[in-house]
Tab-separated table of C-alpha atoms in Angstrom:
chain	number	residue	atom	x	y	z
A	1	UNK	CA	41.073	72.330	106.825
A	2	UNK	CA	41.080	69.476	104.236
A	3	UNK	CA	43.028	71.799	101.784
A	4	UNK	CA	45.440	72.633	104.835
A	5	UNK	CA	45.839	68.978	105.708
A	6	UNK	CA	46.530	68.223	101.911
A	7	UNK	CA	49.224	70.927	101.990
A	8	UNK	CA	50.567	69.583	104.991
A	9	UNK	CA	51.270	66.012	103.888
A	10	UNK	CA	52.245	67.112	100.551
A	11	UNK	CA	55.022	69.192	102.064
A	12	UNK	CA	55.939	66.281	104.328
A	13	UNK	CA	56.192	64.131	101.242
A	14	UNK	CA	58.326	66.520	99.423
A	15	UNK	CA	60.742	67.040	102.216
A	16	UNK	CA	61.028	63.059	102.793
A	17	UNK	CA	62.127	62.982	99.084
A	18	UNK	CA	64.649	66.098	99.738
A	19	UNK	CA	65.968	64.233	102.705
A	20	UNK	CA	66.379	60.820	100.738
A	21	UNK	CA	67.958	62.817	97.719
A	22	UNK	CA	70.496	64.691	100.169
A	23	UNK	CA	71.404	61.252	101.755
A	24	UNK	CA	72.208	59.755	98.241
A	25	UNK	CA	74.066	62.943	97.382
A	26	UNK	CA	76.164	62.609	100.713
A	27	UNK	CA	76.881	58.855	99.888
A	28	UNK	CA	77.977	59.733	96.484
A	29	UNK	CA	80.279	62.462	97.700
A	30	UNK	CA	81.745	60.056	100.083
A	31	UNK	CA	82.212	57.280	97.307
A	32	UNK	CA	84.166	59.886	95.143
A	33	UNK	CA	86.200	61.145	98.093
A	34	UNK	CA	87.285	57.592	99.267
A	35	UNK	CA	87.845	56.904	95.489
A	36	UNK	CA	87.725	52.694	95.716
A	37	UNK	CA	88.090	52.511	92.039
A	38	UNK	CA	91.327	54.842	91.932
A	39	UNK	CA	89.813	56.963	89.168
A	40	UNK	CA	91.486	60.014	90.553
A	41	UNK	CA	94.848	58.444	89.882
A	42	UNK	CA	93.935	58.605	86.144
A	43	UNK	CA	93.799	62.357	85.919
A	44	UNK	CA	96.252	65.068	86.732
A	45	UNK	CA	93.601	67.469	88.303
A	46	UNK	CA	93.048	65.323	91.392
A	47	UNK	CA	92.212	68.528	93.362
A	48	UNK	CA	89.435	69.483	91.160
A	49	UNK	CA	87.937	66.016	91.640
A	50	UNK	CA	88.548	66.176	95.375
A	51	UNK	CA	86.959	69.408	95.623
A	52	UNK	CA	83.948	68.249	93.709
A	53	UNK	CA	83.304	65.244	95.893
A	54	UNK	CA	83.586	67.358	99.203
A	55	UNK	CA	80.837	70.108	97.417
A	56	UNK	CA	78.697	67.068	96.584
A	57	UNK	CA	79.009	65.938	100.257
A	58	UNK	CA	78.357	69.249	101.901
A	59	UNK	CA	75.297	69.901	99.421
A	60	UNK	CA	73.826	66.481	100.428
A	61	UNK	CA	74.334	67.062	104.041
A	62	UNK	CA	72.685	70.641	103.600
A	63	UNK	CA	69.718	69.232	101.650
A	64	UNK	CA	69.182	66.312	104.217
A	65	UNK	CA	69.146	68.794	106.889
A	66	UNK	CA	66.521	71.006	105.155
A	67	UNK	CA	64.308	68.049	104.348
A	68	UNK	CA	64.366	67.153	107.920
A	69	UNK	CA	63.578	70.426	108.995
A	70	UNK	CA	60.826	70.792	106.812
A	71	UNK	CA	59.333	67.523	107.939
A	72	UNK	CA	59.519	68.358	111.554
A	73	UNK	CA	57.831	71.739	110.630
A	74	UNK	CA	54.933	70.224	108.627
A	75	UNK	CA	54.255	67.546	111.271
A	76	UNK	CA	54.613	69.405	114.401
A	77	UNK	CA	52.631	72.454	113.056
A	78	UNK	CA	55.494	74.621	114.130
A	79	UNK	CA	55.425	78.214	112.871
A	80	UNK	CA	59.291	78.764	113.933
A	81	UNK	CA	60.426	75.705	112.169
A	82	UNK	CA	58.295	76.510	109.221
A	83	UNK	CA	59.796	80.261	108.923
A	84	UNK	CA	63.277	78.961	109.364
A	85	UNK	CA	62.632	76.381	106.603
A	86	UNK	CA	61.148	79.104	104.386
A	87	UNK	CA	64.141	81.533	104.927
A	88	UNK	CA	66.562	78.695	104.140
A	89	UNK	CA	64.991	77.543	101.166
A	90	UNK	CA	64.576	81.292	99.877
A	91	UNK	CA	68.411	81.581	100.460
A	92	UNK	CA	69.301	78.306	98.372
A	93	UNK	CA	66.984	79.334	95.871
A	94	UNK	CA	68.251	82.870	95.337
A	95	UNK	CA	72.017	81.446	95.543
A	96	UNK	CA	71.211	78.880	92.785
A	97	UNK	CA	69.379	81.511	90.652
A	98	UNK	CA	72.345	84.027	90.978
A	99	UNK	CA	74.764	81.133	90.136
A	100	UNK	CA	72.652	80.239	87.095
A	101	UNK	CA	72.694	84.048	85.807
A	102	UNK	CA	76.361	84.307	86.261
A	103	UNK	CA	76.941	80.997	84.522
A	104	UNK	CA	75.034	82.171	81.700
A	105	UNK	CA	76.411	85.509	81.391
A	106	UNK	CA	80.039	84.169	81.378
A	107	UNK	CA	79.230	81.001	79.407
A	108	UNK	CA	82.051	81.410	77.021
A	109	UNK	CA	84.713	82.089	79.759
A	110	UNK	CA	83.416	79.168	81.818
A	111	UNK	CA	83.621	76.981	79.115
A	112	UNK	CA	87.341	77.899	78.524
A	113	UNK	CA	87.974	77.320	82.190
A	114	UNK	CA	86.575	74.129	82.229
A	115	UNK	CA	88.168	72.643	78.955
A	116	UNK	CA	90.194	69.739	79.619
A	117	UNK	CA	93.374	69.154	77.296
A	118	UNK	CA	94.052	65.720	76.218
A	119	UNK	CA	97.818	66.555	76.714
A	120	UNK	CA	97.407	66.607	80.597
A	121	UNK	CA	96.037	62.959	80.598
A	122	UNK	CA	98.726	62.010	78.026
A	123	UNK	CA	101.705	63.230	79.894
A	124	UNK	CA	100.449	61.176	83.152
A	125	UNK	CA	99.798	58.200	81.061
A	126	UNK	CA	103.314	58.391	79.431
A	127	UNK	CA	105.036	58.967	82.802
A	128	UNK	CA	103.149	56.533	85.174
A	129	UNK	CA	101.472	53.699	83.121
A	130	UNK	CA	103.303	50.370	83.635
A	131	UNK	CA	101.395	48.000	82.025
A	132	UNK	CA	98.728	45.090	82.123
A	133	UNK	CA	100.015	43.098	84.948
A	134	UNK	CA	100.961	45.843	87.312
A	135	UNK	CA	99.167	46.043	90.275
A	136	UNK	CA	99.751	49.935	90.894
A	137	UNK	CA	96.432	51.598	91.051
A	138	UNK	CA	97.189	54.103	88.265
A	139	UNK	CA	97.875	51.220	85.784
A	140	UNK	CA	94.952	49.202	87.120
A	141	UNK	CA	92.701	52.007	86.714
A	142	UNK	CA	93.849	52.740	82.981
A	143	UNK	CA	93.433	48.881	82.137
A	144	UNK	CA	90.033	49.060	83.372
A	145	UNK	CA	89.089	52.139	81.491
A	146	UNK	CA	90.535	50.907	78.256
A	147	UNK	CA	88.951	47.580	78.537
A	148	UNK	CA	85.536	48.974	79.459
A	149	UNK	CA	85.179	51.425	76.873
A	150	UNK	CA	87.137	49.581	74.198
A	151	UNK	CA	89.840	52.454	73.439
A	152	UNK	CA	93.607	52.454	73.753
A	153	UNK	CA	95.766	55.349	75.440
A	154	UNK	CA	94.540	58.829	75.430
A	155	UNK	CA	94.717	59.569	71.582
A	156	UNK	CA	95.506	56.186	70.423
A	157	UNK	CA	98.067	53.152	70.582
A	158	UNK	CA	101.023	55.514	69.580
A	159	UNK	CA	100.801	57.122	73.205
A	160	UNK	CA	102.712	54.058	74.683
A	161	UNK	CA	105.856	54.579	72.349
A	162	UNK	CA	108.405	57.111	72.087
A	163	UNK	CA	110.173	56.850	75.560
A	164	UNK	CA	107.031	56.244	77.551
A	165	UNK	CA	107.310	54.494	80.921
A	166	UNK	CA	105.529	51.327	79.421
A	167	UNK	CA	108.092	51.246	76.646
A	168	UNK	CA	111.035	51.333	79.105
A	169	UNK	CA	109.590	48.379	81.009
A	170	UNK	CA	108.473	46.523	77.754
A	171	UNK	CA	110.791	47.351	75.085
A	172	UNK	CA	109.313	44.570	72.719
A	173	UNK	CA	105.485	45.310	73.095
A	174	UNK	CA	104.010	48.107	71.229
A	175	UNK	CA	101.054	48.448	73.292
A	176	UNK	CA	99.499	46.931	76.281
A	177	UNK	CA	96.931	43.804	75.993
A	178	UNK	CA	94.081	46.274	77.415
A	179	UNK	CA	94.128	47.885	73.857
A	180	UNK	CA	93.283	44.654	71.979
A	181	UNK	CA	89.773	43.427	71.328
A	182	UNK	CA	88.149	40.951	73.265
A	183	UNK	CA	85.356	38.081	72.799
A	184	UNK	CA	82.495	37.825	75.221
A	185	UNK	CA	81.286	40.296	77.928
A	186	UNK	CA	83.630	43.166	78.989
A	187	UNK	CA	85.708	43.390	80.870
A	188	UNK	CA	86.287	39.472	81.532
A	189	UNK	CA	86.224	38.448	77.887
A	190	UNK	CA	89.376	36.891	76.205
A	191	UNK	CA	91.542	38.313	73.933
A	192	UNK	CA	90.765	37.524	70.214
A	193	UNK	CA	94.530	37.521	69.174
A	194	UNK	CA	97.407	39.111	70.832
A	195	UNK	CA	99.765	38.577	67.861
A	196	UNK	CA	97.306	39.917	65.398
A	197	UNK	CA	96.696	42.706	67.948
A	198	UNK	CA	100.555	43.297	68.158
A	199	UNK	CA	100.679	43.427	64.062
A	200	UNK	CA	97.636	46.031	64.424
A	201	UNK	CA	95.437	43.815	62.380
A	202	UNK	CA	91.977	45.314	61.746
A	203	UNK	CA	89.425	44.188	64.065
A	204	UNK	CA	91.964	43.074	66.748
A	205	UNK	CA	93.171	46.430	68.185
A	206	UNK	CA	91.075	49.473	69.380
A	207	UNK	CA	92.495	52.550	67.397
A	208	UNK	CA	90.358	55.003	69.017
A	209	UNK	CA	91.613	56.882	71.794
A	210	UNK	CA	89.922	57.050	75.168
A	211	UNK	CA	89.750	60.606	75.360
A	212	UNK	CA	87.494	61.132	72.535
A	213	UNK	CA	85.533	57.825	73.499
A	214	UNK	CA	84.858	58.821	76.826
A	215	UNK	CA	84.162	62.456	75.868
A	216	UNK	CA	81.328	61.141	73.291
A	217	UNK	CA	79.733	59.192	76.155
A	218	UNK	CA	79.768	62.186	78.351
A	219	UNK	CA	78.058	64.392	75.689
A	220	UNK	CA	75.058	62.147	75.785
A	221	UNK	CA	74.334	63.482	79.238
A	222	UNK	CA	75.348	67.216	78.966
A	223	UNK	CA	71.499	68.349	79.463
A	224	UNK	CA	71.099	66.254	82.573
A	225	UNK	CA	72.777	68.696	84.782
A	226	UNK	CA	70.582	71.512	83.518
A	227	UNK	CA	67.366	69.627	83.623
A	228	UNK	CA	68.013	68.536	87.282
A	229	UNK	CA	68.720	72.118	88.129
A	230	UNK	CA	65.441	73.284	86.711
A	231	UNK	CA	63.799	70.705	88.518
A	232	UNK	CA	65.383	71.496	91.700
A	233	UNK	CA	64.511	75.181	91.434
A	234	UNK	CA	60.950	74.439	90.563
A	235	UNK	CA	60.565	71.923	93.617
A	236	UNK	CA	62.071	74.767	95.663
A	237	UNK	CA	59.323	77.051	94.602
A	238	UNK	CA	56.618	74.671	95.573
A	239	UNK	CA	58.396	74.134	99.007
A	240	UNK	CA	58.321	77.776	99.698
A	241	UNK	CA	54.663	77.983	98.745
A	242	UNK	CA	53.795	75.101	100.914
A	243	UNK	CA	55.761	76.551	103.898
A	244	UNK	CA	54.157	80.004	103.297
A	245	UNK	CA	50.666	78.517	103.475
A	246	UNK	CA	51.161	76.292	106.383
A	247	UNK	CA	52.717	79.342	108.075
A	248	UNK	CA	49.847	81.419	107.979
A	249	UNK	CA	47.258	78.924	108.638
A	250	UNK	CA	48.972	77.527	111.673
A	251	UNK	CA	47.994	78.511	115.184
C-alpha cells in the first residue's frame, strides 16, 4: 500500500503540473491572439500567427482538462477516470510521436515551407511604415522593434528610400530616428546625435537590418522546442505508467 500511495501522489503532483502548464499555455495563446503589442501588424503572414495562437490556446485547454482528469482519477480512486485518462494520454502520445516521425522524414520539405523570405517584410515596411512620430500600430511596432534590437529596417537603412511610404512623408529624412544609436537603457535612452546619424557616421546609426538581427536571436533557441517535446513525451510515458498501475490496483 505504501508504494501504491506513493504512485498516487506522484500522479497527482504530475497532473497538477500539467494543469498549470496547460493554463499558462492557454494564457500565452490568448495573449498572442489579442496581440496587445501589435506584433502581427509587422509581418505579412498574419494568418499564420493567428492560427498558431489558436493552436496554442487549444493545446493549453486540452492539457488543462487532461491534468484535471488525472488529478480527479488519482484522488477519487476512480477506475473509469483513470481508464479515460490513460486512453487520452495514449492518443496524445501517439499523435505527437507520429507528428515527430513525419517531421523528421520530411525535414527538408518542411524547412522550405517554413522558410521566411525578407522580401515579405520589406514590401510591408516600404508600403506601410510612416515614421517615428506616427501613432499607427504598424509604425509603432516597427519603432519598438528597431530600438529594442538595435537594428534598422529589414535589411538596412536603405529600406526607407527609393519611393517608400516613409520617404514620401519625410522627403528630407533618409531614415527614422529609431535607426539611430542611443545612450542609456533601451528603449528609453536618448539619441546620441541625430545629425551624425543622418550623415551615417559610424557609431551613430545601426547598419544591421532587423531580419538578420532577430534571426540570430531566434537561432539561440532553436533547440528549445525539440527539448521540450522530448520532455513532454517522457512525462506522458510516466503518466501512462502511473495510471496503469493505479488502475489495476484500485478496487
